């Protein structure tokens, strides 16, 4: 039996479209057991079971199968128990958590045949881009570029005493495919230059602890403006977060979740925002999360 814990992730962080992400302290759990018999049983133990398949189409299982196919391992009957705390289709990396949970569990069952870099490449191939799978696997703040043969990345730990990530999560879904569908095929050169500078500033500021730069550094011209029309109240929620002392606010991944980066000692933020949401926007909920610097981990194995 192997039990894997995988963190939620938030991609882009404003300007780092498809290339930056952070891991957050909210977790899915994948438990995989070989039954000794044959066949596949999948049990989802939370409310996501009403829309996620409990059969061979399940993403966790499909990802495990990729590892078994590569390594030639043949499990003797497989029972999966899945506990999903990461809200599905909200821009918090639930699919990456499924992929990473599946491949890490499968790799342990087959005797850790694949290296971390091979797991990362496989996860990014399944997902299509590396910005969520890298922090899901490794934790921390990651900057990644996908080449034909490998993911080139740098992982840096975030200061979990200094920073919190306030996730404002609405009760509606936004499929990544739909959210990518509103993006233009090309952008003005000036917009590309803007994002190059801002993602460099964001990276340097997060790594060096120069957090007063974050408000400027989360600026983006490649995706957020185009996605705004898919997310009612996006502008007013950004304003609300800044009015309450956020260091920076951005659309998490493809949305619809909005993340405010706040100082850990800004305790008034949670109370004020929760009060406004309760009064005026009951369809949004606030979750204040710490950064996760560990990534996917095997928490039980026997
Ligand atoms: N970088 C991706 C996007 C994240 O913004 O579309 C979603 O998976």
Coordinates of C-alpha atoms and ligand atoms in Angstrom, one line a residue:
X1 CA 0.0 0.0 0.0
X2 CA 1.2 3.5 -0.8
X3 CA -0.4 6.8 0.3
X4 CA 0.6 10.0 -1.5
X5 CA -0.2 13.5 -0.4
X6 CA -0.1 16.2 -3.2
X7 CA -0.5 20.0 -2.8
X8 CA -2.7 22.4 -4.7
X9 CA -0.9 24.7 -7.0
X10 CA -1.4 28.2 -8.4
X11 CA 0.1 28.8 -11.9
X12 CA 1.1 32.0 -13.7
X13 CA 1.3 34.3 -10.6
X14 CA 0.4 37.1 -13.0
X15 CA 3.0 37.5 -15.7
X16 CA 4.5 33.9 -15.7
X17 CA 2.0 32.4 -18.1
X18 CA 2.6 28.7 -18.5
X19 CA 6.0 29.0 -16.8
X20 CA 5.6 29.8 -13.1
X21 CA 3.8 28.2 -10.2
X22 CA 3.7 27.8 -6.4
X23 CA 2.5 24.9 -4.2
X24 CA -0.1 25.6 -1.6
X25 CA -1.0 23.9 1.7
X26 CA -4.2 22.3 0.6
X27 CA -3.9 18.6 -0.3
X28 CA -5.3 15.6 -2.2
X29 CA -4.6 12.1 -1.1
X30 CA -4.1 9.0 -3.3
X31 CA -4.0 5.6 -1.7
X32 CA -3.1 2.7 -4.0
X33 CA -3.1 -1.0 -3.0
X34 CA -2.4 -4.1 -5.0
X35 CA -5.2 -6.5 -4.0
X36 CA -3.4 -9.6 -5.2
X37 CA -6.3 -10.4 -7.5
X38 CA -7.2 -8.7 -10.7
X39 CA -9.1 -5.7 -12.0
X40 CA -9.5 -2.1 -10.8
X41 CA -11.6 -0.6 -8.0
X42 CA -11.6 3.2 -7.5
X43 CA -13.4 4.9 -4.5
X44 CA -13.6 8.7 -4.2
X45 CA -14.4 9.6 -0.6
X46 CA -15.5 13.2 -1.0
X47 CA -18.1 15.2 -3.0
X48 CA -16.0 15.3 -6.2
X49 CA -17.3 11.7 -6.7
X50 CA -20.4 13.2 -8.3
X51 CA -18.5 14.4 -11.3
X52 CA -15.2 12.5 -11.4
X53 CA -15.2 8.9 -12.9
X54 CA -14.5 5.9 -10.6
X55 CA -13.3 3.8 -13.5
X56 CA -10.4 3.4 -16.0
X57 CA -11.1 7.0 -17.3
X58 CA -10.1 8.4 -13.9
X59 CA -7.1 10.8 -14.4
X60 CA -5.2 9.3 -11.4
X61 CA -5.5 5.8 -12.8
X62 CA -4.7 7.0 -16.4
X63 CA -1.6 8.6 -15.1
X64 CA -0.6 5.5 -13.1
X65 CA -1.1 3.4 -16.2
X66 CA 1.4 5.6 -18.1
X67 CA 4.1 4.7 -15.5
X68 CA 3.1 1.0 -15.7
X69 CA 3.4 1.1 -19.5
X70 CA 6.8 2.7 -19.4
X71 CA 8.3 0.5 -16.8
X72 CA 6.5 -2.7 -17.9
X73 CA 5.2 -3.3 -14.3
X74 CA 2.0 -5.3 -14.0
X75 CA 0.1 -4.6 -10.8
X76 CA -1.8 -7.6 -9.4
X77 CA -5.2 -6.0 -8.9
X78 CA -5.5 -2.4 -8.0
X79 CA -7.6 -0.6 -5.5
X80 CA -7.4 3.3 -5.4
X81 CA -8.9 5.4 -2.7
X82 CA -8.9 9.1 -3.5
X83 CA -9.6 12.0 -1.2
X84 CA -9.8 15.3 -3.0
X85 CA -9.7 18.5 -1.0
X86 CA -8.6 20.7 -3.9
X87 CA -11.6 22.3 -5.5
X88 CA -12.1 20.9 -9.1
X89 CA -11.8 23.1 -12.2
X90 CA -11.1 26.3 -10.2
X91 CA -7.5 27.1 -11.2
X92 CA -5.9 25.4 -8.1
X93 CA -4.2 22.6 -9.9
X94 CA -6.7 19.7 -9.2
X95 CA -5.8 17.9 -12.4
X96 CA -2.0 18.3 -11.8
X97 CA -2.5 16.9 -8.3
X98 CA -4.3 13.9 -9.8
X99 CA -1.6 13.3 -12.4
X100 CA 1.3 13.8 -9.9
X101 CA -0.5 11.7 -7.2
X102 CA -1.0 8.9 -9.7
X103 CA 2.5 8.8 -11.1
X104 CA 4.2 9.1 -7.7
X105 CA 2.1 6.2 -6.3
X106 CA 2.6 4.1 -9.4
X107 CA 6.3 4.7 -9.4
X108 CA 6.6 3.5 -5.7
X109 CA 4.5 0.4 -6.5
X110 CA 6.9 -0.5 -9.3
X111 CA 10.0 0.1 -7.1
X112 CA 10.9 3.7 -7.9
X113 CA 12.0 2.9 -11.5
X114 CA 11.6 6.5 -12.7
X115 CA 13.8 9.4 -11.6
X116 CA 12.3 12.7 -10.4
X117 CA 13.2 14.3 -13.7
X118 CA 11.5 11.5 -15.6
X119 CA 8.4 11.8 -13.4
X120 CA 8.3 15.6 -14.0
X121 CA 8.6 15.2 -17.8
X122 CA 5.9 12.6 -17.8
X123 CA 3.6 14.7 -15.7
X124 CA 4.1 17.8 -17.9
X125 CA 3.5 15.7 -21.1
X126 CA 0.2 14.4 -19.6
X127 CA -0.9 17.9 -18.5
X128 CA 0.4 19.8 -21.6
X129 CA 2.3 22.5 -19.7
X130 CA 4.6 22.4 -16.6
X131 CA 3.5 25.3 -14.5
X132 CA 1.2 23.3 -12.1
X133 CA 2.9 19.9 -12.2
X134 CA 6.3 21.1 -11.2
X135 CA 5.3 22.7 -7.9
X136 CA 2.8 19.9 -7.3
X137 CA 5.7 17.4 -7.5
X138 CA 8.5 19.5 -5.9
X139 CA 6.7 22.2 -3.8
X140 CA 7.8 25.8 -3.4
X141 CA 8.0 28.5 -6.1
X142 CA 9.0 27.0 -9.4
X143 CA 10.0 28.5 -12.7
X144 CA 9.9 26.1 -15.6
X145 CA 10.4 25.8 -19.3
X146 CA 9.4 22.7 -21.3
X147 CA 11.9 21.5 -23.9
X148 CA 11.5 18.6 -26.2
X149 CA 13.3 16.2 -23.9
X150 CA 13.1 17.6 -20.4
X151 CA 11.7 20.3 -18.1
X152 CA 14.3 22.8 -17.1
X153 CA 13.3 24.3 -13.8
X154 CA 14.4 26.1 -10.6
X155 CA 12.6 25.5 -7.4
X156 CA 12.9 28.0 -4.5
X157 CA 11.4 27.6 -1.1
X158 CA 9.0 30.4 -0.1
X159 CA 9.1 31.9 3.3
X160 CA 6.1 30.3 5.1
X161 CA 6.5 32.6 8.1
X162 CA 6.2 35.7 6.0
X163 CA 3.7 34.9 3.2
X164 CA 0.1 33.7 2.9
X165 CA -1.9 33.1 -0.2
X166 CA -5.6 34.1 0.2
X167 CA -7.6 32.1 -2.4
X168 CA -11.0 33.6 -3.3
X169 CA -12.8 30.6 -4.9
X170 CA -16.2 31.0 -6.6
X171 CA -18.8 28.3 -6.8
X172 CA -18.7 28.1 -10.6
X173 CA -16.3 26.0 -12.7
X174 CA -14.1 27.3 -15.5
X175 CA -12.6 24.7 -17.8
X176 CA -9.0 25.5 -18.7
X177 CA -9.8 24.8 -22.4
X178 CA -12.5 27.5 -22.3
X179 CA -10.3 29.9 -20.5
X180 CA -7.4 29.3 -23.0
X181 CA -9.9 29.7 -25.9
X182 CA -10.4 33.4 -25.2
X183 CA -6.7 34.2 -25.6
X184 CA -5.4 35.8 -28.8
X185 CA -3.2 34.0 -31.2
X186 CA -0.6 36.8 -31.1
X187 CA 0.0 39.8 -28.9
X188 CA 1.7 43.2 -29.5
X189 CA 5.4 43.2 -29.1
X190 CA 5.1 45.8 -26.3
X191 CA 2.8 43.4 -24.3
X192 CA 5.4 40.6 -24.6
X193 CA 8.1 43.0 -23.4
X194 CA 5.9 44.0 -20.5
X195 CA 5.5 40.4 -19.3
X196 CA 9.2 39.6 -19.8
X197 CA 10.2 42.4 -17.4
X198 CA 7.4 41.7 -14.9
X199 CA 8.1 38.0 -14.7
X200 CA 11.8 38.6 -14.1
X201 CA 10.9 41.2 -11.4
X202 CA 8.5 38.8 -9.8
X203 CA 11.0 35.9 -9.7
X204 CA 13.8 38.1 -8.3
X205 CA 11.4 39.7 -5.7
X206 CA 10.0 36.4 -4.4
X207 CA 13.4 34.8 -4.2
X208 CA 15.1 37.8 -2.5
X209 CA 12.2 38.7 -0.2
X210 CA 11.7 42.1 -1.7
X211 CA 8.0 41.8 -1.3
X212 CA 7.2 45.5 -1.8
X213 CA 7.8 44.9 -5.5
X214 CA 5.1 42.2 -5.8
X215 CA 2.2 44.7 -6.6
X216 CA 4.1 45.9 -9.6
X217 CA 5.6 42.5 -10.5
X218 CA 2.2 40.6 -10.8
X219 CA 1.3 42.9 -13.7
X220 CA 0.3 40.9 -16.8
X221 CA -0.8 41.6 -20.4
X222 CA -0.8 38.1 -21.8
X223 CA -3.9 36.5 -20.3
X224 CA -5.8 38.2 -17.4
X225 CA -7.4 41.0 -19.4
X226 CA -8.7 38.5 -21.9
X227 CA -10.1 36.2 -19.2
X228 CA -11.8 39.0 -17.2
X229 CA -15.1 38.6 -19.1
X230 CA -15.3 35.0 -17.9
X231 CA -15.1 36.0 -14.3
X232 CA -17.8 38.2 -12.9
X233 CA -16.6 40.6 -10.2
X234 CA -12.9 40.1 -11.0
X235 CA -12.1 43.8 -11.0
X236 CA -14.0 44.6 -7.8
X237 CA -12.4 41.6 -6.0
X238 CA -8.9 42.7 -7.0
X239 CA -9.7 46.2 -5.7
X240 CA -11.2 44.8 -2.5
X241 CA -8.0 42.7 -1.8
X242 CA -5.7 45.7 -2.5
X243 CA -7.9 47.9 -0.3
X244 CA -7.2 45.4 2.5
X245 CA -3.4 45.4 2.2
X246 CA -2.7 42.7 -0.4
X247 CA 0.9 42.7 -1.6
X248 CA -0.3 41.5 -5.0
X249 CA -3.4 40.0 -6.6
X250 CA -3.7 37.7 -9.7
X251 CA -5.8 35.2 -11.4
X252 CA -4.8 31.7 -10.3
X253 CA -3.9 29.6 -13.3
X254 CA -6.7 29.8 -15.9
X255 CA -9.1 31.0 -13.2
X256 CA -11.7 31.5 -11.9
X257 CA -10.0 31.6 -8.4
X258 CA -8.3 34.9 -7.5
X259 CA -5.3 34.9 -5.3
X260 CA -4.1 37.7 -3.0
X261 CA -0.6 37.4 -1.8
X262 CA -0.6 38.8 1.8
X263 CA 1.8 39.2 4.7
X264 CA 1.3 36.4 7.2
X265 CA 0.7 39.0 10.0
X266 CA -2.1 40.7 8.0
X267 CA -4.7 39.0 10.2
X268 CA -7.4 41.6 9.5
X269 CA -7.4 40.6 5.8
X270 CA -9.3 37.3 6.4
X271 CA -12.0 38.9 8.6
X272 CA -12.6 41.9 6.3
X273 CA -12.8 39.9 3.1
X274 CA -14.9 37.1 4.6
X275 CA -17.4 39.8 5.8
X276 CA -17.7 41.4 2.4
X277 CA -18.1 38.0 0.7
X278 CA -20.8 37.0 3.2
X279 CA -22.7 40.3 2.7
X280 CA -22.4 40.8 -1.1
X281 CA -20.9 37.8 -2.9
X282 CA -22.1 34.6 -1.2
X283 CA -20.9 32.6 -4.2
X284 CA -17.2 33.3 -3.3
X285 CA -15.4 31.6 -0.4
X286 CA -12.0 32.6 1.1
X287 CA -9.3 30.1 1.9
X288 CA -6.1 31.4 3.5
X289 CA -3.3 29.0 2.6
X290 CA 0.4 28.7 3.5
X291 CA 3.0 28.0 0.8
X292 CA 4.0 24.3 0.6
X293 CA 7.7 23.7 0.2
X294 CA 7.6 19.9 0.1
X295 CA 5.5 18.9 -2.9
X296 CA 4.2 15.4 -3.4
X297 CA 5.2 13.1 -0.6
X298 CA 4.7 9.5 0.3
X299 CA 3.1 9.6 3.7
X300 CA 2.4 5.9 4.2
X301 CA 4.0 2.8 2.6
X302 CA 3.7 -0.8 3.7
Ligands
LIG1 N1 -0.9 28.3 -17.5 C1 -2.2 27.7 -17.6 C2 -3.2 28.7 -18.2 C3 -2.7 27.2 -16.3 O1 -3.2 29.9 -17.7 O2 -4.0 28.4 -19.0 C4 -3.9 26.4 -16.4 O3 -3.7 25.1 -16.3

